[in-house]
XYZ file of C-alpha atoms in Angstrom:
653
model
C 6.732 -6.409 6.905
C 8.201 -9.874 8.053
C 11.633 -9.116 6.600
C 11.794 -5.623 8.002
C 10.660 -6.840 11.304
C 13.375 -9.505 11.339
C 16.232 -7.347 9.806
C 15.875 -3.976 11.276
C 13.815 -3.969 14.664
C 12.425 -6.141 17.630
C 8.842 -7.225 17.366
C 7.097 -5.895 20.532
C 3.522 -6.007 21.717
C 1.669 -2.729 23.135
C 2.012 -4.267 26.474
C 5.781 -4.106 26.193
C 5.874 -0.622 25.061
C 7.322 1.081 28.228
C 9.367 -1.618 29.605
C 13.007 -1.183 29.465
C 14.930 -3.177 26.774
C 16.998 -6.045 28.131
C 20.047 -4.654 26.120
C 19.880 -1.102 27.720
C 20.596 0.287 31.280
C 18.531 3.525 30.431
C 14.768 3.975 31.216
C 12.378 4.101 28.354
C 10.930 7.691 28.891
C 10.244 9.287 25.254
C 8.305 7.013 22.838
C 7.489 7.608 19.366
C 4.953 5.440 17.634
C 4.796 5.846 13.756
C 2.327 4.386 11.588
C 0.469 4.980 8.314
C -3.288 6.567 8.288
C -5.580 3.860 9.602
C -3.360 1.376 10.848
C -4.274 1.806 14.584
C -2.225 4.477 16.139
C -5.360 6.106 18.110
C -7.059 2.708 18.745
C -3.542 1.626 20.525
C -3.785 4.538 22.593
C -7.420 4.009 23.527
C -6.451 0.486 24.553
C -3.637 1.806 26.599
C -5.926 4.010 28.321
C -8.618 1.203 28.754
C -6.042 -1.181 30.287
C -4.491 1.457 32.730
C -7.861 2.571 33.938
C -8.935 -1.025 34.188
C -5.920 -1.979 36.422
C -4.769 -4.450 33.996
C -1.657 -2.885 32.686
C 0.705 -0.063 33.111
C 0.266 0.192 36.645
C 3.516 2.025 37.325
C 1.745 5.283 36.166
C -0.501 7.047 38.670
C -1.797 9.418 36.181
C -2.250 8.943 32.454
C -2.782 12.390 30.544
C -4.075 12.293 26.974
C -3.936 15.129 24.528
C -4.954 15.159 20.791
C -2.715 17.493 18.674
C -6.048 18.077 16.801
C -7.401 19.784 19.714
C -4.304 21.503 20.862
C -4.935 23.356 17.233
C -8.213 24.625 18.866
C -6.606 26.023 21.801
C -3.960 28.017 19.701
C -6.894 29.446 17.561
C -8.444 31.102 20.722
C -7.295 34.012 22.643
C -4.645 32.351 24.620
C -1.366 31.937 22.712
C 0.328 30.913 25.561
C -0.452 28.303 28.497
C 1.059 26.635 31.208
C 1.019 22.911 31.643
C -0.875 22.933 34.974
C -3.619 25.213 33.160
C -3.757 22.714 30.254
C -4.140 19.752 32.373
C -7.097 21.478 34.474
C -8.638 22.368 31.165
C -8.966 18.855 30.064
C -9.119 17.243 33.508
C -11.310 19.785 35.550
C -11.568 17.421 38.736
C -7.972 18.024 39.229
C -7.814 21.300 41.472
C -4.654 23.303 42.021
C -3.599 21.695 45.182
C -4.326 18.128 43.855
C -2.367 18.701 40.690
C 0.528 20.051 42.411
C 0.923 16.826 44.551
C 0.577 14.761 41.279
C 3.243 16.801 39.502
C 5.481 16.175 42.203
C 6.476 12.716 41.227
C 6.945 13.033 37.382
C 8.249 9.498 37.247
C 4.552 8.158 37.797
C 3.105 10.341 35.108
C 2.549 9.347 31.380
C 1.679 12.046 28.879
C 0.269 11.026 25.387
C 0.063 13.036 22.615
C -1.940 11.456 19.808
C -1.722 12.593 16.072
C 1.461 14.755 15.639
C 0.672 14.973 11.888
C -2.482 16.897 12.700
C -0.661 19.407 14.511
C 0.052 22.920 12.772
C 3.212 23.779 14.599
C 6.736 22.048 13.720
C 8.162 20.514 17.133
C 11.579 22.292 16.816
C 14.051 20.550 19.407
C 17.002 22.546 18.302
C 15.743 26.120 19.572
C 16.845 27.145 22.932
C 13.238 28.310 24.165
C 12.268 25.342 26.607
C 10.550 25.694 30.051
C 11.082 23.996 33.230
C 8.170 25.157 35.455
C 4.812 23.638 35.091
C 3.380 27.164 35.850
C 5.168 28.976 33.307
C 2.901 30.199 30.413
C 4.496 29.407 27.147
C 3.126 28.601 23.513
C 1.819 25.025 23.321
C 4.215 23.574 21.080
C 7.005 24.602 23.725
C 5.127 22.771 26.177
C 5.348 19.591 24.087
C 9.007 19.850 23.484
C 9.979 20.648 26.850
C 8.161 17.422 28.073
C 10.057 15.598 25.228
C 13.492 17.240 26.132
C 13.007 16.386 29.664
C 13.598 19.986 30.934
C 9.691 19.879 32.241
C 9.097 16.971 34.648
C 12.271 15.375 34.387
C 11.504 11.562 34.432
C 7.914 11.608 33.061
C 6.968 9.353 30.247
C 5.879 10.844 27.168
C 4.298 8.864 24.301
C 3.734 10.531 20.781
C 2.006 9.078 17.743
C 2.314 10.202 14.093
C 2.376 9.147 10.542
C 5.803 8.489 9.226
C 6.124 11.476 6.856
C 6.049 14.188 9.789
C 8.750 12.182 11.669
C 10.980 12.670 8.878
C 11.182 16.293 9.602
C 12.010 16.453 13.297
C 14.786 15.096 15.500
C 13.670 11.823 16.913
C 17.091 10.788 18.239
C 15.876 12.311 21.557
C 13.328 9.147 21.611
C 14.181 6.270 23.883
C 12.208 3.998 21.701
C 10.911 4.436 18.100
C 7.892 1.931 17.152
C 6.301 1.362 13.915
C 2.804 -0.143 13.889
C 3.221 -2.543 10.758
C -0.724 -3.644 10.725
C -1.750 -7.101 9.987
C 0.393 -10.286 9.509
C -1.062 -12.734 6.908
C -2.244 -15.018 9.696
C -3.971 -11.984 11.453
C -5.966 -10.976 8.418
C -7.616 -14.544 8.136
C -8.285 -14.315 12.027
C -9.902 -11.034 11.541
C -12.000 -12.219 8.426
C -13.306 -15.089 10.549
C -14.282 -12.997 13.358
C -15.858 -10.363 10.865
C -18.146 -13.025 9.123
C -19.386 -14.720 12.348
C -19.302 -17.982 10.100
C -15.717 -19.018 9.963
C -16.276 -20.807 6.735
C -17.633 -17.741 5.016
C -14.808 -15.626 6.463
C -12.280 -18.267 5.037
C -13.533 -17.951 1.537
C -13.726 -14.220 1.685
C -10.033 -14.169 2.758
C -8.991 -16.706 0.155
C -10.747 -14.360 -2.544
C -8.662 -11.260 -1.015
C -5.539 -13.403 -1.151
C -6.211 -14.103 -5.020
C -6.663 -10.411 -5.628
C -3.148 -9.034 -4.967
C -4.304 -5.425 -4.690
C -6.951 -5.887 -2.248
C -4.819 -8.371 -0.224
C -2.194 -5.733 -0.384
C -4.468 -3.168 1.355
C -5.426 -5.835 4.056
C -2.406 -5.153 6.102
C -4.110 -1.868 7.260
C -7.070 -2.703 9.759
C -9.082 -0.126 8.649
C -9.083 -1.231 4.766
C -9.544 -4.681 6.122
C -12.695 -3.626 7.825
C -13.966 -1.795 4.726
C -13.192 -4.652 2.375
C -14.757 -7.211 4.508
C -17.928 -4.765 4.730
C -18.153 -4.549 1.004
C -17.393 -8.457 0.665
C -20.098 -9.397 3.391
C -23.242 -8.705 1.229
C -21.371 -10.898 -1.692
C -20.436 -13.779 0.297
C -23.454 -14.045 2.492
C -25.767 -14.155 -0.563
C -26.469 -17.670 -1.623
C -24.261 -18.828 -4.558
C -26.908 -18.902 -7.254
C -27.708 -15.445 -6.577
C -24.330 -13.937 -6.391
C -23.223 -11.663 -8.924
C -19.558 -10.742 -9.757
C -17.357 -10.093 -6.470
C -15.610 -6.780 -6.597
C -12.093 -6.769 -7.977
C -10.908 -3.172 -7.871
C -10.634 -0.608 -4.856
C -13.599 1.649 -6.685
C -15.951 -1.260 -6.752
C -15.114 -2.001 -3.105
C -16.142 1.546 -2.045
C -19.204 1.330 -4.223
C -20.328 -1.703 -2.617
C -19.439 -0.163 0.682
C -21.741 2.923 0.040
C -24.364 0.533 -1.338
C -24.650 -1.205 1.897
C -25.024 2.081 3.742
C -27.564 3.345 1.260
C -29.664 -0.196 1.433
C -29.608 -0.228 5.384
C -31.161 3.472 5.590
C -33.290 3.570 2.406
C -36.493 4.032 4.663
C -34.839 6.490 6.931
C -33.663 9.312 4.578
C -35.828 10.744 1.969
C -33.509 12.245 -0.410
C -30.289 10.193 -0.231
C -28.758 11.428 -3.492
C -29.156 15.207 -2.297
C -27.200 14.592 1.131
C -24.472 12.621 -0.811
C -23.974 15.499 -3.148
C -23.634 17.838 -0.035
C -21.299 15.465 1.752
C -19.237 14.812 -1.704
C -18.836 18.631 -1.970
C -17.560 19.054 1.534
C -15.309 16.031 0.874
C -13.843 17.460 -2.337
C -13.295 20.802 -0.356
C -11.312 18.962 2.205
C -9.399 17.374 -0.474
C -8.418 20.642 -2.329
C -7.632 22.368 0.806
C -5.837 19.523 2.352
C -8.722 19.374 5.389
C -9.911 16.181 6.758
C -11.039 17.377 10.063
C -14.462 19.246 9.766
C -16.206 21.219 12.599
C -19.840 22.298 12.901
C -19.368 25.821 11.798
C -16.732 25.921 9.183
C -17.600 22.521 7.628
C -20.916 21.137 8.278
C -22.881 24.327 8.047
C -21.267 25.426 5.026
C -22.583 22.368 3.263
C -26.002 22.478 4.770
C -25.442 18.960 6.576
C -26.359 20.171 10.074
C -29.892 18.691 9.930
C -28.819 15.120 9.276
C -25.703 14.696 11.372
C -27.460 12.743 13.982
C -28.861 10.346 11.460
C -27.208 6.777 11.516
C -27.082 7.240 7.795
C -24.221 9.547 8.113
C -22.618 7.664 10.963
C -21.595 5.024 8.271
C -19.364 7.667 6.518
C -18.533 10.137 9.146
C -17.075 9.687 12.735
C -18.047 12.130 15.205
C -15.395 13.037 17.632
C -16.627 15.125 20.875
C -14.614 16.921 23.595
C -15.947 19.176 26.548
C -15.493 22.138 24.175
C -15.502 21.128 20.548
C -17.149 18.466 18.060
C -15.614 17.450 15.015
C -16.251 15.140 12.089
C -14.073 13.086 10.015
C -14.384 10.339 7.266
C -13.427 7.080 8.494
C -10.790 6.952 6.083
C -9.246 9.980 4.296
C -9.649 7.500 0.790
C -13.479 7.342 1.887
C -13.430 11.136 1.615
C -11.774 10.973 -1.701
C -14.222 8.552 -2.936
C -17.246 10.734 -1.827
C -15.480 13.718 -3.349
C -15.236 11.632 -6.683
C -19.020 10.747 -6.369
C -20.262 14.290 -6.290
C -19.156 14.837 -9.787
C -21.025 12.023 -10.999
C -24.179 13.022 -8.698
C -24.236 16.561 -9.648
C -21.847 17.612 -12.351
C -20.363 20.929 -12.278
C -18.380 23.127 -15.056
C -16.256 21.748 -17.451
C -15.048 18.109 -16.479
C -12.323 18.032 -18.885
C -10.659 21.219 -17.710
C -11.141 20.463 -14.416
C -9.662 16.897 -14.613
C -6.581 18.617 -16.668
C -6.104 21.065 -13.664
C -6.127 18.207 -11.288
C -3.589 16.184 -13.504
C -1.150 19.293 -13.830
C -1.431 19.800 -9.857
C 2.324 19.691 -8.693
C 1.394 17.730 -5.623
C -0.535 14.568 -5.682
C -3.776 15.662 -3.616
C -6.123 14.807 -6.484
C -4.488 11.575 -7.369
C -6.600 9.288 -5.560
C -9.861 11.161 -6.626
C -8.842 10.848 -10.391
C -8.303 7.184 -9.735
C -11.760 6.836 -8.373
C -13.144 8.996 -11.268
C -11.571 6.735 -13.633
C -12.897 3.621 -11.825
C -16.308 5.028 -11.504
C -16.571 5.622 -15.370
C -16.152 1.883 -16.123
C -17.573 0.707 -12.819
C -19.374 -2.828 -13.378
C -21.028 -2.742 -10.118
C -22.228 0.923 -10.296
C -25.706 -0.230 -11.081
C -26.134 -1.395 -7.593
C -26.023 2.344 -6.317
C -27.821 3.575 -9.280
C -30.959 1.322 -8.295
C -31.291 3.299 -5.151
C -30.006 6.814 -6.430
C -31.015 6.826 -9.963
C -28.900 6.977 -12.965
C -25.489 8.828 -12.985
C -25.106 11.688 -15.314
C -24.644 9.932 -18.714
C -22.739 12.865 -20.395
C -20.398 13.198 -17.514
C -19.461 9.581 -17.876
C -18.987 9.845 -21.443
C -16.876 13.035 -21.206
C -14.700 11.483 -18.448
C -14.112 8.291 -20.323
C -13.320 10.350 -23.571
C -10.649 12.190 -21.534
C -9.299 9.264 -19.944
C -8.847 7.539 -23.248
C -6.922 10.427 -24.693
C -4.934 10.736 -21.614
C -3.830 7.269 -21.061
C -2.948 7.104 -24.798
C -0.702 9.856 -24.751
C 0.954 9.352 -21.601
C 1.674 5.549 -22.105
C 3.135 6.219 -25.697
C 5.195 9.176 -24.220
C 8.551 8.840 -22.618
C 7.737 9.798 -18.908
C 7.826 6.422 -17.365
C 6.672 7.666 -13.507
C 3.504 9.080 -15.534
C 2.831 6.001 -17.482
C 2.996 3.943 -14.131
C 0.682 6.675 -12.666
C -1.769 5.940 -15.571
C -1.687 2.208 -14.874
C -3.244 3.162 -11.540
C -6.225 4.686 -13.387
C -6.467 1.946 -15.762
C -6.020 -0.792 -13.252
C -9.364 0.859 -11.616
C -11.209 0.190 -15.063
C -10.393 -3.432 -15.733
C -11.437 -2.598 -19.116
C -9.688 -4.545 -21.827
C -10.529 -2.549 -25.001
C -9.296 0.765 -23.092
C -6.106 -0.711 -21.868
C -5.190 -2.299 -25.225
C -5.930 0.928 -27.037
C -3.790 2.828 -24.275
C -0.748 0.587 -24.664
C -0.973 0.759 -28.680
C -0.642 -2.002 -31.363
C 2.859 -2.838 -30.561
C 1.878 -3.753 -27.248
C 5.166 -3.113 -25.517
C 5.896 -1.513 -22.092
C 8.991 -0.130 -20.650
C 9.461 0.508 -17.038
C 13.373 0.120 -16.729
C 15.566 2.119 -14.471
C 12.913 2.842 -12.130
C 11.728 2.054 -8.658
C 8.765 -0.058 -8.036
C 7.011 -1.043 -5.064
C 5.309 -4.640 -4.601
C 1.877 -2.645 -4.942
C 2.974 -0.965 -8.077
C 3.977 -4.278 -9.469
C 0.501 -5.775 -8.548
C -0.964 -2.771 -10.573
C 1.361 -3.487 -13.756
C 0.402 -7.148 -13.160
C -3.419 -6.429 -13.280
C -3.070 -3.862 -16.203
C -1.094 -6.457 -18.239
C -3.259 -9.493 -17.359
C -6.515 -7.427 -18.235
C -4.874 -6.628 -21.689
C -4.497 -10.266 -22.327
C -1.028 -10.167 -23.859
C 2.012 -8.047 -24.147
C 4.739 -8.743 -26.676
C 7.496 -7.156 -24.511
C 7.685 -5.853 -21.204
C 11.224 -4.316 -20.058
C 12.129 -3.917 -16.300
C 15.786 -3.934 -16.677
C 17.787 -2.063 -14.148
C 14.656 -1.903 -11.932
C 15.513 -3.503 -8.398
C 12.857 -5.987 -7.654
C 12.324 -7.642 -4.428
C 10.861 -11.363 -4.110
C 7.696 -9.787 -3.315
C 7.775 -7.700 -6.416
C 8.441 -10.855 -8.491
C 5.477 -12.596 -6.862
C 3.109 -9.499 -7.703
C 4.190 -9.554 -11.073
C 3.598 -13.337 -11.914
C 0.109 -13.006 -13.412
C 1.264 -10.096 -15.616
C 4.474 -11.777 -16.896
C 2.874 -14.736 -17.869
C 0.907 -12.926 -20.325
C 4.082 -11.512 -22.027
C 5.834 -12.922 -24.836
C 9.307 -11.385 -24.186
C 10.479 -10.073 -20.615
C 13.648 -8.126 -19.738
C 14.738 -8.562 -16.157
C 18.419 -7.606 -16.743
C 20.275 -6.013 -13.488
C 17.293 -6.165 -11.313
C 18.890 -7.324 -8.173
C 17.118 -10.691 -8.343
C 18.349 -13.294 -5.877
C 17.468 -16.895 -5.765
C 14.352 -16.209 -3.385
C 12.869 -14.613 -6.665
C 13.198 -17.935 -8.701
C 10.338 -19.839 -7.374
C 7.811 -17.149 -8.410
C 9.634 -17.047 -12.073
C 9.263 -20.661 -12.330
C 5.506 -20.262 -11.619
C 5.544 -17.756 -14.147
C 6.945 -19.949 -17.135
C 4.900 -23.026 -15.985
C 1.315 -21.252 -15.707
C -1.078 -23.112 -17.775
C -1.794 -20.053 -20.036
C 1.738 -18.792 -20.021
C 2.972 -16.975 -23.208
C 6.217 -16.606 -22.213
C 8.913 -17.331 -24.855
C 11.902 -14.985 -24.414
C 13.343 -14.293 -20.645
C 16.227 -12.062 -20.176
C 17.724 -12.586 -16.619
C 21.290 -11.397 -17.069
C 23.501 -9.840 -14.305
C 21.350 -11.048 -11.353
C 23.001 -12.850 -8.452
C 20.336 -15.890 -8.881
C 22.935 -18.441 -7.810
C 22.875 -22.289 -8.515
C 19.841 -22.880 -5.967
C 17.909 -20.258 -8.150
C 18.533 -21.787 -11.242
C 17.435 -25.155 -10.013
C 14.240 -23.845 -8.660
C 13.716 -22.376 -12.367
C 14.537 -25.571 -14.160
C 11.387 -27.220 -12.321
C 9.230 -24.865 -14.451
C 11.477 -25.223 -17.392
C 10.447 -28.926 -17.462
C 6.825 -28.184 -17.279
C 4.595 -29.360 -20.239
C 3.305 -25.859 -19.893
C 6.491 -23.978 -20.590
C 6.705 -22.376 -23.853
C 10.047 -20.649 -23.189
C 12.327 -20.697 -26.259
C 15.132 -18.273 -25.273
C 16.739 -17.972 -21.902
C 19.479 -15.644 -20.929
C 21.446 -16.255 -17.652
C 24.625 -14.252 -18.452
C 26.762 -13.132 -15.290
C 24.375 -14.676 -12.746
C 26.624 -16.274 -10.169
C 26.478 -19.842 -11.546
C 28.846 -22.682 -11.043
C 28.650 -26.299 -12.118
C 26.306 -27.239 -9.352
C 23.348 -25.969 -11.254
C 24.380 -27.673 -14.571
C 22.813 -30.896 -13.891
C 19.450 -29.390 -13.480
C 19.867 -27.393 -16.702
C 20.940 -30.607 -18.591
C 17.678 -32.289 -17.302
C 15.858 -29.483 -18.808
C 17.812 -29.742 -22.237
C 16.908 -33.626 -22.471
C 13.249 -32.983 -21.243
C 10.549 -34.032 -23.717
C 8.576 -30.787 -22.734
C 11.621 -28.385 -23.287
C 11.348 -25.901 -26.235
C 14.719 -24.122 -25.339
C 16.381 -23.086 -28.677
C 18.766 -20.376 -27.129
C 20.462 -20.549 -23.863
C 23.199 -17.824 -22.864
C 25.135 -19.027 -19.743
C 28.138 -16.670 -20.457
C 30.314 -14.957 -17.580
C 29.827 -17.482 -15.067
C 31.965 -20.155 -13.355
C 30.608 -23.447 -15.053
C 34.201 -24.839 -15.727
C 34.777 -28.033 -17.093
C 32.660 -30.202 -15.066
C 29.645 -27.967 -15.883
C 30.338 -28.189 -19.778
C 30.490 -32.016 -19.355
C 27.065 -32.161 -17.677
C 25.513 -29.577 -20.211
C 27.078 -31.900 -23.032
C 25.023 -34.888 -21.579
C 21.734 -33.094 -22.172
C 22.898 -31.674 -25.516
C 23.130 -35.149 -26.944
C 19.590 -36.180 -25.915
C 17.315 -36.752 -28.879
C 14.619 -34.305 -27.005
C 17.394 -31.418 -27.114
C 16.091 -28.829 -29.229
C 18.619 -26.385 -28.564
C 20.082 -24.249 -31.589
C 22.450 -21.675 -29.779
C 24.479 -22.257 -26.537
C 26.582 -19.275 -25.194
C 29.434 -20.264 -22.788
C 31.985 -17.678 -22.947
C 34.110 -16.776 -19.897
C 33.219 -19.660 -17.916
C 36.740 -20.891 -16.791
C 36.328 -23.804 -19.446
C 39.783 -25.378 -20.491
C 41.238 -25.482 -24.048
C 40.539 -29.337 -24.123
C 37.070 -29.098 -22.861
C 36.317 -26.489 -25.285
C 37.844 -28.786 -28.139
C 35.317 -31.573 -26.906
C 32.542 -29.116 -27.074
C 33.430 -28.309 -30.678
C 33.636 -32.179 -31.563
C 30.109 -32.630 -30.012
C 28.870 -29.653 -32.246
C 30.257 -31.587 -35.364
C 28.939 -34.634 -34.202
C 25.396 -33.499 -33.828
C 25.745 -31.657 -37.087
C 26.530 -34.955 -38.858
C 23.295 -36.454 -37.217
C 21.418 -33.600 -38.646
C 21.083 -31.334 -35.835
C 22.138 -27.768 -36.037
C 23.746 -26.602 -32.966
C 26.178 -23.347 -32.352
C 28.161 -23.615 -29.147
C 30.161 -20.224 -28.588
C 32.805 -20.601 -26.094
């Protein structure tokens, strides 16, 4: 996030959203705010409304009109397929009569229209079509009203703010926008601040934050405020319990959600008689939504169908469902879509239905990814160590269901990881990560203990998942990530897993000097098992190798073979490499430095390390390094000299 903000865009605060850019003479009229689910788009809109109404910000606007695309869908469903802007405003703001509204609309430059949640709108905003309106009293389809406001054919000079998830913006022409902003979420210092405030006790908040920071997957999620809230909610009961009474802290996303549910069940145990029955109904509604891509439920279609109308007012459900009301409609959404997916998975454990294996196979073969997170939760629940906390309240989950899901998962993970589809293998690693079950993971990987994710695209989160799976396995003979571009963040996430491998291929991975401090930590980790590291064809440069040498000199380092073929090296790094060769801790027996530009100076510096009694090197590769004929002769003489002293060293020039 920090790199993106520094390289691609200007970091601004919400208060600056409508201000003219210092490098532009044009006013900022059309603004698009992008952000993933739960990142805070609607919260930002509410804050804008609150600050404007309170008179603390945005006072250039005489009126601010907020419309939610979700509510515009309801209007489209009614008997009025067309509507004028004036009618739409009066419908939402009934105190504005015709005379007063005309006066308001007469000064469009003082008006702000906010349209929240474009991703929830059933119509596509098409700016290429010719059908636009210019009169606020003209009746047109609602999506034409929106495109006309954005195109400034309607109320020219007004300000329009649209919020949306990124995937929807890919399909529309946002070149019309004067400002496109992305909400990045919490930066690291903000995550710590949030934890301290959430826990009241700053010391406990710091402990919780430090725990999250060590758990790469949970920490990666915490940039999103809604996930940060949920993780803190789940961790609160653990960290607020006296240390002697604390159990194992949650490690996976599944365990976080189980503890979150446990907290709700515990807080409302006396209030609701049959909690399990309600959860089953809620879970079935959740799954219906996942299956049909619905996450907004109304009283008629969703709530009544699944028999939840009698408990809607209960605080018990308010911990899971958010009620959103307007003058005309009441809708319910899960606080997060991921929470909806979790509840969907829980329903199959609470009340099994049909052939579980057949259903899982059907989900797995689904061409889109709608069941992916549900499947991960199904896997996680089958091996969940903290599930007993919920079972104490709801009763035992159905044993046969757990067994059947485990058997299907064992078969599926084994077949996929030993097959040739790397994308599928990565997907299965997401499932395995949720289990944290060493026996299952080792069985799935196979006796040869090798994994190949070369020539792929991996995100930092994918790398964290791989590291978690490998760490849980305990050891891996070989990991091949060749020709898979890896950022410094990716390498940092991989560190715990890389140190559990014997041999790692990182050839042509676009590694730079910024990756080397993490690699240095890998080879110097106390329990590092790494003996062979292939870093050929990466632009690591001298500064990167110098950082790597710090780890190579560590007493913990077990590296025996290091390949740095074609890494943009010069003689500047050779002093550090020489100090490694002469270090009493070094175990290097093979070093490849071919296709660099070490020159005679580099060769002479390396020779000093080779002469050391501590040097254990047996093979050195120095081809294509700009070394002169005379210096090559010196290296051959050194080789003979060492051979006479009983050292077997082969120098290839």
